[in-house]
Coordinates of C-alpha atoms and ligand atoms in Angstrom, one line a residue:
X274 CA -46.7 79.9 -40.0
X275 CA -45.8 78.7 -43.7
X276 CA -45.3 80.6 -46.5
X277 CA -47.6 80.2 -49.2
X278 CA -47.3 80.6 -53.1
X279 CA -51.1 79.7 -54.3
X280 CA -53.9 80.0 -51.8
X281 CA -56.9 77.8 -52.9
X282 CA -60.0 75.4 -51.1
X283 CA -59.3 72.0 -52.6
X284 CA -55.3 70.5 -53.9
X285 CA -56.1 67.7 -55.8
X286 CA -52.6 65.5 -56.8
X287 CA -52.6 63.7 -59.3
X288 CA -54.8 63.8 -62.9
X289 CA -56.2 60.7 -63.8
X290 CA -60.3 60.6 -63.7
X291 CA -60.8 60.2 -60.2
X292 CA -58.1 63.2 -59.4
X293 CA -60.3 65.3 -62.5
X294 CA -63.6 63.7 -61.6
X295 CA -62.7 65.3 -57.9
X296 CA -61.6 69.2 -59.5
X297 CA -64.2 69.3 -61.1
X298 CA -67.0 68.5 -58.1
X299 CA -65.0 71.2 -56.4
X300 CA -64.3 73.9 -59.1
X301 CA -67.9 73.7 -60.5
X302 CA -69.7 73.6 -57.0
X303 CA -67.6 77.4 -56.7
X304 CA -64.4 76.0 -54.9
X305 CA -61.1 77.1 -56.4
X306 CA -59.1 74.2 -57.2
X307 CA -55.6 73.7 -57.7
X308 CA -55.0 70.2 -59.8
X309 CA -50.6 69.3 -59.9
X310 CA -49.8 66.6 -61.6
X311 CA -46.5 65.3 -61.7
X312 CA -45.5 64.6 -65.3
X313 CA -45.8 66.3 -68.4
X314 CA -49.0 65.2 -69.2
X315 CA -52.3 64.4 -67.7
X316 CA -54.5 61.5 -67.6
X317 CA -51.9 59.0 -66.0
X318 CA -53.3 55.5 -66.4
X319 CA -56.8 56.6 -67.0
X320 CA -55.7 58.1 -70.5
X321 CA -54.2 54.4 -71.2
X322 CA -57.4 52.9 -70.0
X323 CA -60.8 52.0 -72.0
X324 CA -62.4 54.4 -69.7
X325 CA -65.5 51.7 -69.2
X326 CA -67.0 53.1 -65.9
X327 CA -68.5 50.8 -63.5
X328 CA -71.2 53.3 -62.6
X329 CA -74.2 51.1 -61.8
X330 CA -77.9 52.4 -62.1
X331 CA -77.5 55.6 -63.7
X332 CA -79.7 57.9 -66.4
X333 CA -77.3 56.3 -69.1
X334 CA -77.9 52.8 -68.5
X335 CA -81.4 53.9 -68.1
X336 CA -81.1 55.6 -71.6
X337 CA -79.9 52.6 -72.5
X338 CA -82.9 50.3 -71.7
X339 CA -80.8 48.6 -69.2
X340 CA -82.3 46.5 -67.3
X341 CA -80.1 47.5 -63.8
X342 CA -80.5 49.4 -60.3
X343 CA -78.7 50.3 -57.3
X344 CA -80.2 47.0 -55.9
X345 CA -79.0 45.1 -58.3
X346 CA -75.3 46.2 -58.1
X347 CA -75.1 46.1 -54.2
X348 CA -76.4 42.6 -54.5
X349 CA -73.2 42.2 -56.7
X350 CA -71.1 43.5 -54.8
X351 CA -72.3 42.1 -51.6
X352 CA -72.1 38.5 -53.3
X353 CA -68.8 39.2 -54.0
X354 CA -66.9 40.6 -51.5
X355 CA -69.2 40.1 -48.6
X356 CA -70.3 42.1 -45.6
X357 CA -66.6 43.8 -44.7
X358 CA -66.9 47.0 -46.2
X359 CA -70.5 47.2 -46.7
X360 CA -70.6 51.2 -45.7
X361 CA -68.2 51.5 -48.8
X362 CA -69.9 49.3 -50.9
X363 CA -72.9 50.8 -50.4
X364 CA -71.5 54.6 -50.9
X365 CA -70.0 53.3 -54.2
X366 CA -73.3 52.3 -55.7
X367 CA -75.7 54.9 -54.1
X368 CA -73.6 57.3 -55.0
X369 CA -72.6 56.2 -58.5
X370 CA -76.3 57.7 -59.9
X371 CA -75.7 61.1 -58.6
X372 CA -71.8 61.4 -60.2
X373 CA -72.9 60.8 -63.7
X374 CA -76.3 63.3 -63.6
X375 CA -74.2 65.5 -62.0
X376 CA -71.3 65.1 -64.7
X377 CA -73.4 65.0 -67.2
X378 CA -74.7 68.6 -66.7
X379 CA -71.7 70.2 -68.2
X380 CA -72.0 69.9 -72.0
X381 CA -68.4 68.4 -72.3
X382 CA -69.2 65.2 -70.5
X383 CA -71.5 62.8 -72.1
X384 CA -71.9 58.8 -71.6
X385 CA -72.8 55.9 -73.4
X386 CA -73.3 52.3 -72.6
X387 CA -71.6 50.1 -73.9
X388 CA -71.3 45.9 -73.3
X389 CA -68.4 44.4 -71.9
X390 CA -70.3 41.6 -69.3
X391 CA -69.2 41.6 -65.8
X392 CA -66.7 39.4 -64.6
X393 CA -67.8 36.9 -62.7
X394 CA -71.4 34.5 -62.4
X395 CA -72.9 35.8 -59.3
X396 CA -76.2 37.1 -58.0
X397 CA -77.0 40.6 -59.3
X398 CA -74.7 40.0 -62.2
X399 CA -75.2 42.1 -65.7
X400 CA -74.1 39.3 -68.6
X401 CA -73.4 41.9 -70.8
X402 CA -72.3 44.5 -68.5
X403 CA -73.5 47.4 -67.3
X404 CA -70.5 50.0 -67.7
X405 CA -70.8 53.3 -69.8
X406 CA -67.8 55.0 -71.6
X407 CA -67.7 58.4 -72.5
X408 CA -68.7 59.9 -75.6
X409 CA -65.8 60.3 -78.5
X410 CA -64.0 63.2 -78.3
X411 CA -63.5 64.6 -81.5
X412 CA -59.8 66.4 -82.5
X413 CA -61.5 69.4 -83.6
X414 CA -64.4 69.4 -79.9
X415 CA -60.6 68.9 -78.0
X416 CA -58.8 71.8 -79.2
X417 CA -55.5 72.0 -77.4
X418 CA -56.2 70.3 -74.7
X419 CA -55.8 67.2 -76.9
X420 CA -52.2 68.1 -76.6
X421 CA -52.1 68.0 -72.6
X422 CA -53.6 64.5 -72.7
X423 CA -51.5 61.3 -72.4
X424 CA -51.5 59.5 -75.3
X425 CA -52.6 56.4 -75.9
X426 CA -49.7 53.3 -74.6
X427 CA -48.6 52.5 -78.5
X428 CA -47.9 56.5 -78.9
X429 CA -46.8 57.0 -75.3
X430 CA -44.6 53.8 -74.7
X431 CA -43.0 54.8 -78.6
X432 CA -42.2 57.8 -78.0
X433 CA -44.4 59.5 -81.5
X434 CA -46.3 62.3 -81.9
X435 CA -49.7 63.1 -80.8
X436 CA -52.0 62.1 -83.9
X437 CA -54.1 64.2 -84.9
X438 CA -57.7 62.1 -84.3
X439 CA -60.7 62.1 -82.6
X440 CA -60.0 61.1 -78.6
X441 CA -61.7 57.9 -77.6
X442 CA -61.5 56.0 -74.3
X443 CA -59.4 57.3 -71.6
X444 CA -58.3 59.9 -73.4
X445 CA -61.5 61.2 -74.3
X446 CA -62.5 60.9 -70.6
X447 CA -59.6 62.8 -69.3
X448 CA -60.0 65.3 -72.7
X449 CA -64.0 65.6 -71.7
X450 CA -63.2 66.6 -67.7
X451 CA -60.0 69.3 -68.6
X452 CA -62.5 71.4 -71.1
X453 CA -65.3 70.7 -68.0
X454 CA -62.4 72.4 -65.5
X455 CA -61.5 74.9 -68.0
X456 CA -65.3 76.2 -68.2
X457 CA -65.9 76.2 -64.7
X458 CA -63.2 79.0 -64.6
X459 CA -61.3 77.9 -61.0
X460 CA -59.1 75.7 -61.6
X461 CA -55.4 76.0 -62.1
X462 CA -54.5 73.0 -63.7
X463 CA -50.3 72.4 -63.6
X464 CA -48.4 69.6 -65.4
X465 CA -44.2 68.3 -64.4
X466 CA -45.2 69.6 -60.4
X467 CA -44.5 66.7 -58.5
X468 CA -46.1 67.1 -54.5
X469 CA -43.1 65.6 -51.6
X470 CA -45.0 66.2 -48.9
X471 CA -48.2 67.1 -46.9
X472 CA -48.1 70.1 -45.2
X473 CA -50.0 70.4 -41.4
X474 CA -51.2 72.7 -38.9
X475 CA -52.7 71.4 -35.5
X476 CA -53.0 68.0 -37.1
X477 CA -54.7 68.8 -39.7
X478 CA -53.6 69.0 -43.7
X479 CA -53.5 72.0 -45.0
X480 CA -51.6 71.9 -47.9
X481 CA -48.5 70.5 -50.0
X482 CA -45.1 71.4 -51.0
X483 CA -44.6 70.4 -54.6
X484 CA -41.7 71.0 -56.9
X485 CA -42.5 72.5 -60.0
X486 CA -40.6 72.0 -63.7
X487 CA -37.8 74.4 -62.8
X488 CA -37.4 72.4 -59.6
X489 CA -38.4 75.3 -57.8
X490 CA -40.6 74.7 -54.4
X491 CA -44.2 75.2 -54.5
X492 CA -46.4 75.5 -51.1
X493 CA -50.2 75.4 -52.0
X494 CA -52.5 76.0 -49.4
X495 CA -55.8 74.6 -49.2
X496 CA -58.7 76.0 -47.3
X497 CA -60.9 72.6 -47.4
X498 CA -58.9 70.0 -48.2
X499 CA -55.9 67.8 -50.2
X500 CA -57.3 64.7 -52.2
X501 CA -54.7 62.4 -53.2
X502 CA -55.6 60.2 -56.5
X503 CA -51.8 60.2 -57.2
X504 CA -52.3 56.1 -58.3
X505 CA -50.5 53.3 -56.7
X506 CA -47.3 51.5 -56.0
X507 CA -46.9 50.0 -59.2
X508 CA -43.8 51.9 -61.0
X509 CA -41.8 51.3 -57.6
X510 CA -40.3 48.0 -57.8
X511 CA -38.3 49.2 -54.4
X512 CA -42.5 49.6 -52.7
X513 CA -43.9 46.4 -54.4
X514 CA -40.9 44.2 -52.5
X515 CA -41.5 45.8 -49.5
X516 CA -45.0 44.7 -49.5
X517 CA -44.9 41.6 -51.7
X518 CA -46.8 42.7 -54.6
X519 CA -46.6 40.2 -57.4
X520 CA -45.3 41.3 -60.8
X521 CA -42.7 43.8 -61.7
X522 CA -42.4 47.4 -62.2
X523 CA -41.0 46.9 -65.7
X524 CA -44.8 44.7 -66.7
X525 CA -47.1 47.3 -65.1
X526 CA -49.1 49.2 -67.4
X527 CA -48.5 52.9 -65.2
X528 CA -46.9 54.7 -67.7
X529 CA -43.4 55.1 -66.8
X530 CA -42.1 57.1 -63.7
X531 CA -44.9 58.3 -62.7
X532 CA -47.2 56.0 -60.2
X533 CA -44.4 55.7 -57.6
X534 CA -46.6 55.3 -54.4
X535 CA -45.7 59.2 -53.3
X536 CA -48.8 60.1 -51.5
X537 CA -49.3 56.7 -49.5
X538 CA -46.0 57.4 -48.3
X539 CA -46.7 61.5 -47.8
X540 CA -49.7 59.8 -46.3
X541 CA -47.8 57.0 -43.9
X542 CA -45.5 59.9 -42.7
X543 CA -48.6 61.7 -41.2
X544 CA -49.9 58.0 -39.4
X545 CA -52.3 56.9 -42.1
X546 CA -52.9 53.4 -42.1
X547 CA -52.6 51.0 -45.1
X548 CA -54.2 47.9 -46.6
X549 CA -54.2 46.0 -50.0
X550 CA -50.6 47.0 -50.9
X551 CA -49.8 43.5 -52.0
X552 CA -52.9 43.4 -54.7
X553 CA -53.3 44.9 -58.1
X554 CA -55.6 45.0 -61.1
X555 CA -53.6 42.0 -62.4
X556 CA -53.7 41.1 -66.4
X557 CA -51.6 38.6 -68.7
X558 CA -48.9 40.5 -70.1
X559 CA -47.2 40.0 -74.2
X560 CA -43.8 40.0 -73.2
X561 CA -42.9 42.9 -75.5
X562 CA -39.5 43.2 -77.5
X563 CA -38.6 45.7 -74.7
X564 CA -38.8 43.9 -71.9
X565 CA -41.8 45.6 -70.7
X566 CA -45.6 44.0 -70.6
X567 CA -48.4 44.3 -72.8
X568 CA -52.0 44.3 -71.3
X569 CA -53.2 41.3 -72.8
X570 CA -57.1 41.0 -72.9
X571 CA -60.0 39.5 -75.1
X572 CA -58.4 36.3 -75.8
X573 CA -59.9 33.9 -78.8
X574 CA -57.9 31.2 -79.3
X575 CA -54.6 29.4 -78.1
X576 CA -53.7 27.8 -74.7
X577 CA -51.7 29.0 -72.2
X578 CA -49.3 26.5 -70.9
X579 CA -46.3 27.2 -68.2
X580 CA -42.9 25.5 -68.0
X581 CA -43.8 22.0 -67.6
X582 CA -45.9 22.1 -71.1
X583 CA -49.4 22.3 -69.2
X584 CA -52.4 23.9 -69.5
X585 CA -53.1 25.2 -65.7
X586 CA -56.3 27.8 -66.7
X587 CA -59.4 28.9 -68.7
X588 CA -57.1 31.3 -71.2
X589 CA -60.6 33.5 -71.7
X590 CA -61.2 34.2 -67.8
X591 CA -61.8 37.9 -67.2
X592 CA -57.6 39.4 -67.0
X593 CA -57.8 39.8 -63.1
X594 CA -58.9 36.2 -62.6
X595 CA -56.2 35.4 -65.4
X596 CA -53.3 37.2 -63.2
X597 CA -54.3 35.9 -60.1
X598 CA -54.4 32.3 -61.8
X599 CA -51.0 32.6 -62.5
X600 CA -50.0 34.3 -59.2
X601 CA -51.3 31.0 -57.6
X602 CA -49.2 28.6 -60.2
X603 CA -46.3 30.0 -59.0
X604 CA -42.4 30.1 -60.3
X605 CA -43.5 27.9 -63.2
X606 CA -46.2 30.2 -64.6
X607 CA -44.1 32.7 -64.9
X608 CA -43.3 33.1 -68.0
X609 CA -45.9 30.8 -69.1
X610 CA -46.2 30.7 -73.1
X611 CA -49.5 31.5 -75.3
X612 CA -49.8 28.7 -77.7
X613 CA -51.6 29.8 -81.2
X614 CA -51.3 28.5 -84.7
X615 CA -51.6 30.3 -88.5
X616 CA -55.5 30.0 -88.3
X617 CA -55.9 33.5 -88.4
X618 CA -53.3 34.2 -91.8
X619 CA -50.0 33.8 -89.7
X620 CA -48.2 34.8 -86.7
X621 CA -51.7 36.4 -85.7
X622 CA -51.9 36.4 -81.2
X623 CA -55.5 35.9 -80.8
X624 CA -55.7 38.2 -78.3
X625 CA -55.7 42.0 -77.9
X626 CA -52.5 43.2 -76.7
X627 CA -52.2 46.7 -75.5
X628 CA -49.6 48.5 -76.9
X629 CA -48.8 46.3 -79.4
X630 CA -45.1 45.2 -81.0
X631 CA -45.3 44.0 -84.9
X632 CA -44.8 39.9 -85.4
X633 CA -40.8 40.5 -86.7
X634 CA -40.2 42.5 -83.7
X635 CA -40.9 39.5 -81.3
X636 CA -39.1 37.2 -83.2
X637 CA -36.3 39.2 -83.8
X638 CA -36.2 39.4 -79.6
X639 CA -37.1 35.9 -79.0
X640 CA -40.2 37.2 -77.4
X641 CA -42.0 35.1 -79.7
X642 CA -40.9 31.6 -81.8
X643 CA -42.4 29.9 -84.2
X644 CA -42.0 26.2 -85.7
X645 CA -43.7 23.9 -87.9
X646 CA -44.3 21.3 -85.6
X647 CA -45.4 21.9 -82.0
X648 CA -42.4 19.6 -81.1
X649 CA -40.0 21.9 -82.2
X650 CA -41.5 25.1 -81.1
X651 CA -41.7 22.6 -77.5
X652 CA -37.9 22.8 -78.3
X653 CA -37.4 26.9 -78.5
X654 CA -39.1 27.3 -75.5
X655 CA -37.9 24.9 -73.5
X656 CA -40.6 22.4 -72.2
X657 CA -41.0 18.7 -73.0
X658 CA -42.2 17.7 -76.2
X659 CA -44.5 15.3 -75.7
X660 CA -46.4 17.2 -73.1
X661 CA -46.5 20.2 -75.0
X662 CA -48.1 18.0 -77.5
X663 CA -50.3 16.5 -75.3
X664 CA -51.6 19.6 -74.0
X665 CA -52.6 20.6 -77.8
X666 CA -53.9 17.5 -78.6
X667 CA -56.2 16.9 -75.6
X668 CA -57.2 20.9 -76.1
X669 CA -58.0 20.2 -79.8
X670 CA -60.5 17.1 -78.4
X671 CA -62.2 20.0 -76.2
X672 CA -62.2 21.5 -78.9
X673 CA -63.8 18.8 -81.3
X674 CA -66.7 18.3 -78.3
X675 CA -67.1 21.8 -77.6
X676 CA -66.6 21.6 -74.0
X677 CA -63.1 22.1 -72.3
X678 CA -63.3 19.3 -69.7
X679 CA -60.4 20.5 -67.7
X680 CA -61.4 24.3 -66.9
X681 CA -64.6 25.5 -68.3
X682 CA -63.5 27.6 -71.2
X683 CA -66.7 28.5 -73.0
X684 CA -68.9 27.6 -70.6
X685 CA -69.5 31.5 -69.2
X686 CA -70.6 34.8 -71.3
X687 CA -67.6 36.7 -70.5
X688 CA -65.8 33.9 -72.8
X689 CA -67.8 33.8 -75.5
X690 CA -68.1 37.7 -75.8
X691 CA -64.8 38.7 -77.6
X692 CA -64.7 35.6 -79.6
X693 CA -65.7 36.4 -83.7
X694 CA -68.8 34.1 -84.9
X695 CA -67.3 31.0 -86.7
X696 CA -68.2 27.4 -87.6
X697 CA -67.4 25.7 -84.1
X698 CA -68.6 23.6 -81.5
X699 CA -67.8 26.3 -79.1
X700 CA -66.5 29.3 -80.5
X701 CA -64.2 29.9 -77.4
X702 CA -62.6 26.7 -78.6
X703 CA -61.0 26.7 -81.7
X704 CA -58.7 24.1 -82.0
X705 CA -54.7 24.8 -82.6
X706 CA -54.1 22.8 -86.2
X707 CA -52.9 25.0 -88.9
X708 CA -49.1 25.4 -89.0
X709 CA -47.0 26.8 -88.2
X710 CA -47.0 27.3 -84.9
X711 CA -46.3 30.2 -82.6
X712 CA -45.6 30.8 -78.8
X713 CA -45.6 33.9 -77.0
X714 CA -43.7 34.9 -73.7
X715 CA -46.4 35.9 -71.0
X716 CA -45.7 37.3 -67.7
X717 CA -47.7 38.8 -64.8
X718 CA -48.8 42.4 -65.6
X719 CA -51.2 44.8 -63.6
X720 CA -53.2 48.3 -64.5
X721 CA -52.1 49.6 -61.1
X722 CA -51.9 48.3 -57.9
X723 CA -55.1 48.8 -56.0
X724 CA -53.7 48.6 -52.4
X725 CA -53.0 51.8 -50.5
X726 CA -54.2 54.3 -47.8
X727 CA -57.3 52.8 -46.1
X728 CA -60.2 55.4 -46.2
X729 CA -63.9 55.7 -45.2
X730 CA -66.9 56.1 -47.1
X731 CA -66.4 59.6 -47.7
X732 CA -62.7 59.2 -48.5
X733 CA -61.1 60.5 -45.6
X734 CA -58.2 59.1 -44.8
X735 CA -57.4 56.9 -41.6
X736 CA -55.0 56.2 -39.1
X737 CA -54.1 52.9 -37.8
X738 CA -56.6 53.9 -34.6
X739 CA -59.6 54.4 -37.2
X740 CA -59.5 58.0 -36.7
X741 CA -59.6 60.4 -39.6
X742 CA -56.8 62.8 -40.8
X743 CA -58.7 66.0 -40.9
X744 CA -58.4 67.8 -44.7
X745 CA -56.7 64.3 -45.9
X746 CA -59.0 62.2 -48.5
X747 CA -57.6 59.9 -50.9
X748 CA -59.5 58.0 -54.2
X749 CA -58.3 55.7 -56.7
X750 CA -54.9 53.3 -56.4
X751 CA -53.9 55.7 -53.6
X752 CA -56.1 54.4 -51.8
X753 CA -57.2 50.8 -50.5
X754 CA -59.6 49.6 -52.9
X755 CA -63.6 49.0 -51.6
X756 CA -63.1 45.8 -54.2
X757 CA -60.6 43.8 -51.9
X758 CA -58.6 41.0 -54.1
X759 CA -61.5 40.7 -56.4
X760 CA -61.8 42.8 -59.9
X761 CA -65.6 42.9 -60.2
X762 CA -66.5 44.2 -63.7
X763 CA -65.2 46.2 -66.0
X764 CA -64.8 50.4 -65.1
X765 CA -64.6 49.3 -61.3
X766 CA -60.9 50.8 -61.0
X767 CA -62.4 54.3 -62.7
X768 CA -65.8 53.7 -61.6
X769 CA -64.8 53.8 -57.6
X770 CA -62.0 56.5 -58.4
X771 CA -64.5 59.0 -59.6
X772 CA -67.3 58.3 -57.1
X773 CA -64.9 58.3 -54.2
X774 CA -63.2 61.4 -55.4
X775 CA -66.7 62.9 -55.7
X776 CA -67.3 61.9 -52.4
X777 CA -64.6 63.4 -50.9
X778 CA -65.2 66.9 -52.0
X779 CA -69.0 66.6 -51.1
X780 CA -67.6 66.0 -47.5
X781 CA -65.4 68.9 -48.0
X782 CA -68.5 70.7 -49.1
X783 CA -69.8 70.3 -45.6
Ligands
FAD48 P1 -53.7 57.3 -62.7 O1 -54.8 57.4 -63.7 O2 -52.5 56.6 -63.1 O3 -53.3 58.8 -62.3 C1 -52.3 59.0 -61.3 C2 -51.6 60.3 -61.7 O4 -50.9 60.8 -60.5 C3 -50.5 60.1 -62.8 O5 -50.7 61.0 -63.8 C4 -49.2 60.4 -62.0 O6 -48.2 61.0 -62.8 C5 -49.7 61.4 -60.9 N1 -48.8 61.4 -59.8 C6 -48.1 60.4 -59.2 N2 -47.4 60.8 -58.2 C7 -47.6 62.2 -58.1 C8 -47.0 63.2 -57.3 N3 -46.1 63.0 -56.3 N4 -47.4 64.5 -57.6 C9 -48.3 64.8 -58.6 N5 -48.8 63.8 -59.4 C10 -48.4 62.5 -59.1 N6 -60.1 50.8 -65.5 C11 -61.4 51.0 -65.6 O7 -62.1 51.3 -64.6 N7 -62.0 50.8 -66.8 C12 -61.3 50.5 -67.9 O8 -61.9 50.4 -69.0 C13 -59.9 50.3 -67.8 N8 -59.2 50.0 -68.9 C14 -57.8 49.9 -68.8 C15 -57.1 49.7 -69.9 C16 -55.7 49.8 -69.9 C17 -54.9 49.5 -71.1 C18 -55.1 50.1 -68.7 C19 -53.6 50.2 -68.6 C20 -55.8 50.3 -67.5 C21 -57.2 50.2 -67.5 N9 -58.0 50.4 -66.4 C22 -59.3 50.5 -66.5 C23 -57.4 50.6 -65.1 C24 -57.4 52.1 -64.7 O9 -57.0 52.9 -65.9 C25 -56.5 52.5 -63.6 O10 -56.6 51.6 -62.5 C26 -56.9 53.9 -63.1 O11 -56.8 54.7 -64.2 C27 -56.0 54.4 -62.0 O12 -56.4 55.7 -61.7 P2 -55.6 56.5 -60.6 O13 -56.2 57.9 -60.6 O14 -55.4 55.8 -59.4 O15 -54.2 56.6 -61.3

C-alpha cells in the first residue's frame, strides 16, 4: 500500500504539446488530470519551436484548399521509411484528422496552414507543405498564462523578461492548450515538480513520486494511466555517450536542464525496451559567443566548407538532412565554417539562426572572422588558402550557370523556398563576391533527440519481449520516434507528439 498525496485518472509528465495535447484529451473527455512539469515553466522545447504541425489531411488543410489526404501522407511516409512500422505509420496519419476536429472544438485552439514544403522528393510529397500552425495568441487572449509559458530561446537562453506581445508559434501553441486545460476545469497543472520514479502495483503503473519546488516528495496516483512526454536524452551529455548520440549537450536546442532522459530511464528500470537513442532532430548550429548552438535554418546564401577548405553538401538541404550530412563527414566537419560575403549590407549570415547573437558578439569571441580577402579569412580559420579559394570560385561558376554541379543546390523546392526574389540564375545560388568576407563556426546541433522508449500504436509502452507495461504510454522524444533516422517534413516532431499522446489517452478511455 502507498501513500498518496493527489488521487487522479491520468499523470501526464512533462508539458510540451504532446504532454498538453495528452491533458487535455483526458481532462476534457471528464478524466481528472494531473500535468508536473519539472521546471519553472511550461512548454519545454515545444515553446522554442515554430509549432508547424505535421497533421496530414485535416479540416484546416481542407480550409485551406489543400490539395492533401490521408492517402496521400501514408504514401509519404510509406515511401519513406518503408513497411517497418506500418501499424504506427498508419495510426499517425488516420489519426491526425480526428486530433485537430477534436482540438479545434475548444475556442482556444485554432489552426492555420501555413507553407513550409516537406522535406524530401518522394511520392505523396506536398511541395509546399502541408503543416498548419496555430493561430496567434494575442497578450491580451493569454492573460497570465502568458507568464507560465517558456519564452522564446533569445528571451529564455538571455535570461530577460517576458515581453509583453502577442504569443506566436510554440508559445502560442503551448499558451492555446493551458487556457484549453484551464476551461475544462480538471486539471492541476504544477510547474518545478520533477517525477524520479514510476510507481507499481501487480506490474502495473500506477503512479509517480515526484519532488516538488520545496523538495518535498509527491506520490500521485493515477486511476488510468501515466503518459510520459518528458522529451529526450538530449541535455544529458552522460546518456548521449552512453548510446553514441552525435552532438553535444551544450549545441542542443532543449532548453537547459531540463530534457535529461528521466522517464526512459524511470521507464528502463520497469523493463521497457528502447530504440533510436543514438538519433535526433539534427540541425546546423551558429556557434554562439557562449559556446552553445544556434538552430540554424532557411539558408540563402554562402557555402559551407569543413577543415580541409571543401564544400562537402547542398548548404539549403532541409536542417535534418544538413545534420546528418555532417554526422557522415566526420571529425573534419565538425566545426565546419559558413562562408558568406557583405552582399547583404555586411556581416549579414544568410541564414536564420535561432536565438540569435549580434555580429560584434561573434567577433569579439572568434565565433565569427572576417577579412578582405578570402585568403586571409582562409588564414583565421585555419584551412588552406588556395582551396578555400577554390571552393568559392568554382561555387561562384555554379553560381554564374545556375546549376551547382557538385550537389544539387537549387535544384529542389525546399531550396528555393526561403530564398528572397533577386536577379540570378538560380536564386539559391548567389555567388560570394562582395567583400569582405565572413566565416562562421558551425557545429552539429539537434531539437531533441528522437530515440527512446519503443511503444505501440496506441502508445503503450513495451518491454524487450513485446509485451506492454500496463498504465505506461509514452509520446514525443520519450519515446522511439515512428519516423526512424529520417525527419520527414516540417511539424513531424509535434505532429506525432500530439497524435500519439492523443492516442494514448483514447486507449486509456477504454
Ligand atoms: P519538450 O517539448 O521539450 O517537453 C518536455 C518537457 O518535459 C520539458 O518541459 C521538461 O522540462 C519536462 N521534463 C523533463 N523531465 C521531466 C521530469 N523528470 N519530470 C517532469 N517534467 C520533466 N517541431 C515541430 O514539429 N515543428 C516545428 O515547427 C518545430 N520547430 C522547432 C523550432 C525550434 C527552434 C526548436 C528548438 C525545435 C523545433 N521543433 C519543431 C522540434 C520540437 O519542438 C521538439 O522536438 C518537440 O517539442 C519535443 O517535444 P517533447 O514533448 O518531446 O519535449
Amino acid at each position: 500500500m502507498q501513500d498518496w498525496d493527489i488521487r487522479c485518472d491520468v499523470v501526464v509528465v512533462g508539458s510540451g504539446g504532446g504532454a498538453l495535447a495528452g491533458a487535455y484529451t483526458a481532462a476534457a473527455n471528464g478524466l481528472d488530470t494531473v500535468v508536473l512539469e519539472k521546471t519553472a515553466l511550461f512548454g519545454g522545447t515545444s515553446s522554442y519551436s515554430g509549432a508547424s504541425l505535421w497533421l496530414p489531411g485535416s479540416v484546416v488543410q481542407e480550409r485551406a484548399g489543400l490539395d492533401d489526404s490521408t492517402d496521400n501522407a501514408r504514401t509519404y511516409l510509406r515511401a519513406l521509411l518503408g513497411d517497418a512500422e506500418a501499424d504506427r505509420q498508419d495510426a499517425y496519419v488516420t489519426t491526425a484528422p480526428a486530433v485537430v476536429e477534436f482540438l479545434e472544438r475548444d475556442p482556444h485552439l485554432e489552426f492555420e496552414y501555413q507553407p513550409f514544403p516537406d522535406y524530401f522528393d518522394a511520392p505523396g510529397r506536398m511541395d509546399a507543405g502541408r503543416s498548419i500552425i496555430p493561430v496567434d495568441l494575442p497578450s491580451e487572449a493569454a492573460g497570465e498564462v502568458r507568464e507560465l509559458v517558456r519564452p522564446a530561446p533569445i528571451v529564455d537562453r538571455a535570461g530577460q523578461l517576458h515581453p509583453d506581445e502577442t504569443l506566436i508559434a510554440g508559445r502560442a501553441l503551448i499558451g492555446r492548450l493551458l487556457l484549453a486545460l484551464r476551461g475544462t476545469g480538471r486539471a492541476d497543472l504544477r510547474t518545478r515538480t520533477a517525477v524520479t520514479r514510476l510507481l507499481t502495483e501487480d506490474d502495473r503503473v500506477v503512479g509517480v513520486e515526484a519532488t516538488d519546488a520545496d523538495g518535498r516528495t509527491l506520490r500521485v496516483r493515477a486511476e488510468r494511466g501515466v503518459l510520459l512526454a518528458a522529451g529526450g536524452i538530449e541535455g544529458s551529455e552522460e546518456m548521449r555517450a552512453a548510446h553514441g548520440t552525435p552532438g553535444k549537450a551544450q549545441w542542443s536546442m532543449g532548453p537547459a536542464g531540463a530534457n535529461t532522459g528521466d522517464m526512459i530511464r524511470a521507464a528502463v528500470a520497469l523493463g521497457a525496451d528502447t530504440a533510436l537513442l543514438d538519433q535526433a532532430w539534427f540541425c546546423p548550429g551558429v556557434e554562439l559567443p557562449d559556446g552553445s548552438g544556434a538552430f540554424m535554418v532557411c539558408v540563402r546564401g554562402g557555402i559551407l566548407v569543413d577543415a580541409t577548405g571543401n564544400r562537402y553538401l547542398n548548404e539549403s538541404l532541409p536542417y535534418d538532412r544538413f545534420g546528418r550530412e555532417m554526422i557522415a563527414r566526420g571529425e573534419s566537419a565538425l566545426p565546419s565554417y559558413l562562408i558568406f560575403d557583405s552582399s547583404e549590407g555586411g556581416p549579414v549570415l544568410p541564414a536564420m539562426s535561432i536565438p540569435e547573437a549580434s555580429a560584434d558578439d561573434h567577433f569579439a569571441a572568434g565565433t565569427w572572422v572576417s577579412a578582405e580577402t578570402i585568403e586571409e579569412l582562409a588564414a583565421k580559420i585555419g584551412v588552406d588558402a588556395a582551396t578555400l579559394r577554390a571552393s568559392v570560385e568554382r561555387f561562384n561558376g555554379f553560381a554564374e550557370r545556375g546549376v551547382d554541379e557538385d550537389f544539387g543546390r537549387g535544384g529542389d523546392p525546399y531550396d528555393t523556398f526561403f530564398c528572397p526574389p533577386r536577379e540570378l540564375p538560380n536564386v539559391a545560388l548567389p555567388p560570394i563576391a562582395t567583400g569582405p568576407f565572413y566565416a562562421a563556426r558551425i557545429v552539429l546541433s539537434d531539437l531533441g533527440t528522437k530515440g527512446g522508449v519503443r511503444t505501440d500504436a496506441d502508445a503503450r509502452v513495451l518491454t524487450v519481449d513485446g509485451s506492454p507495461i500496463e498504465g505506461l504510454y509514452a509520446a514525443g522524444n520519450t519515446s522511439a520516434s515512428v519516423s526512424g533516422a529520417i525527419y520527414p517534413g516540417p511539424g513531424v516532431p509535434l505532429g506525432t507528439a500530439m497524435t500519439f499522446s492523443y492516442r494514448a489517452v483514447h486507449h486509456m478511455l477504454g
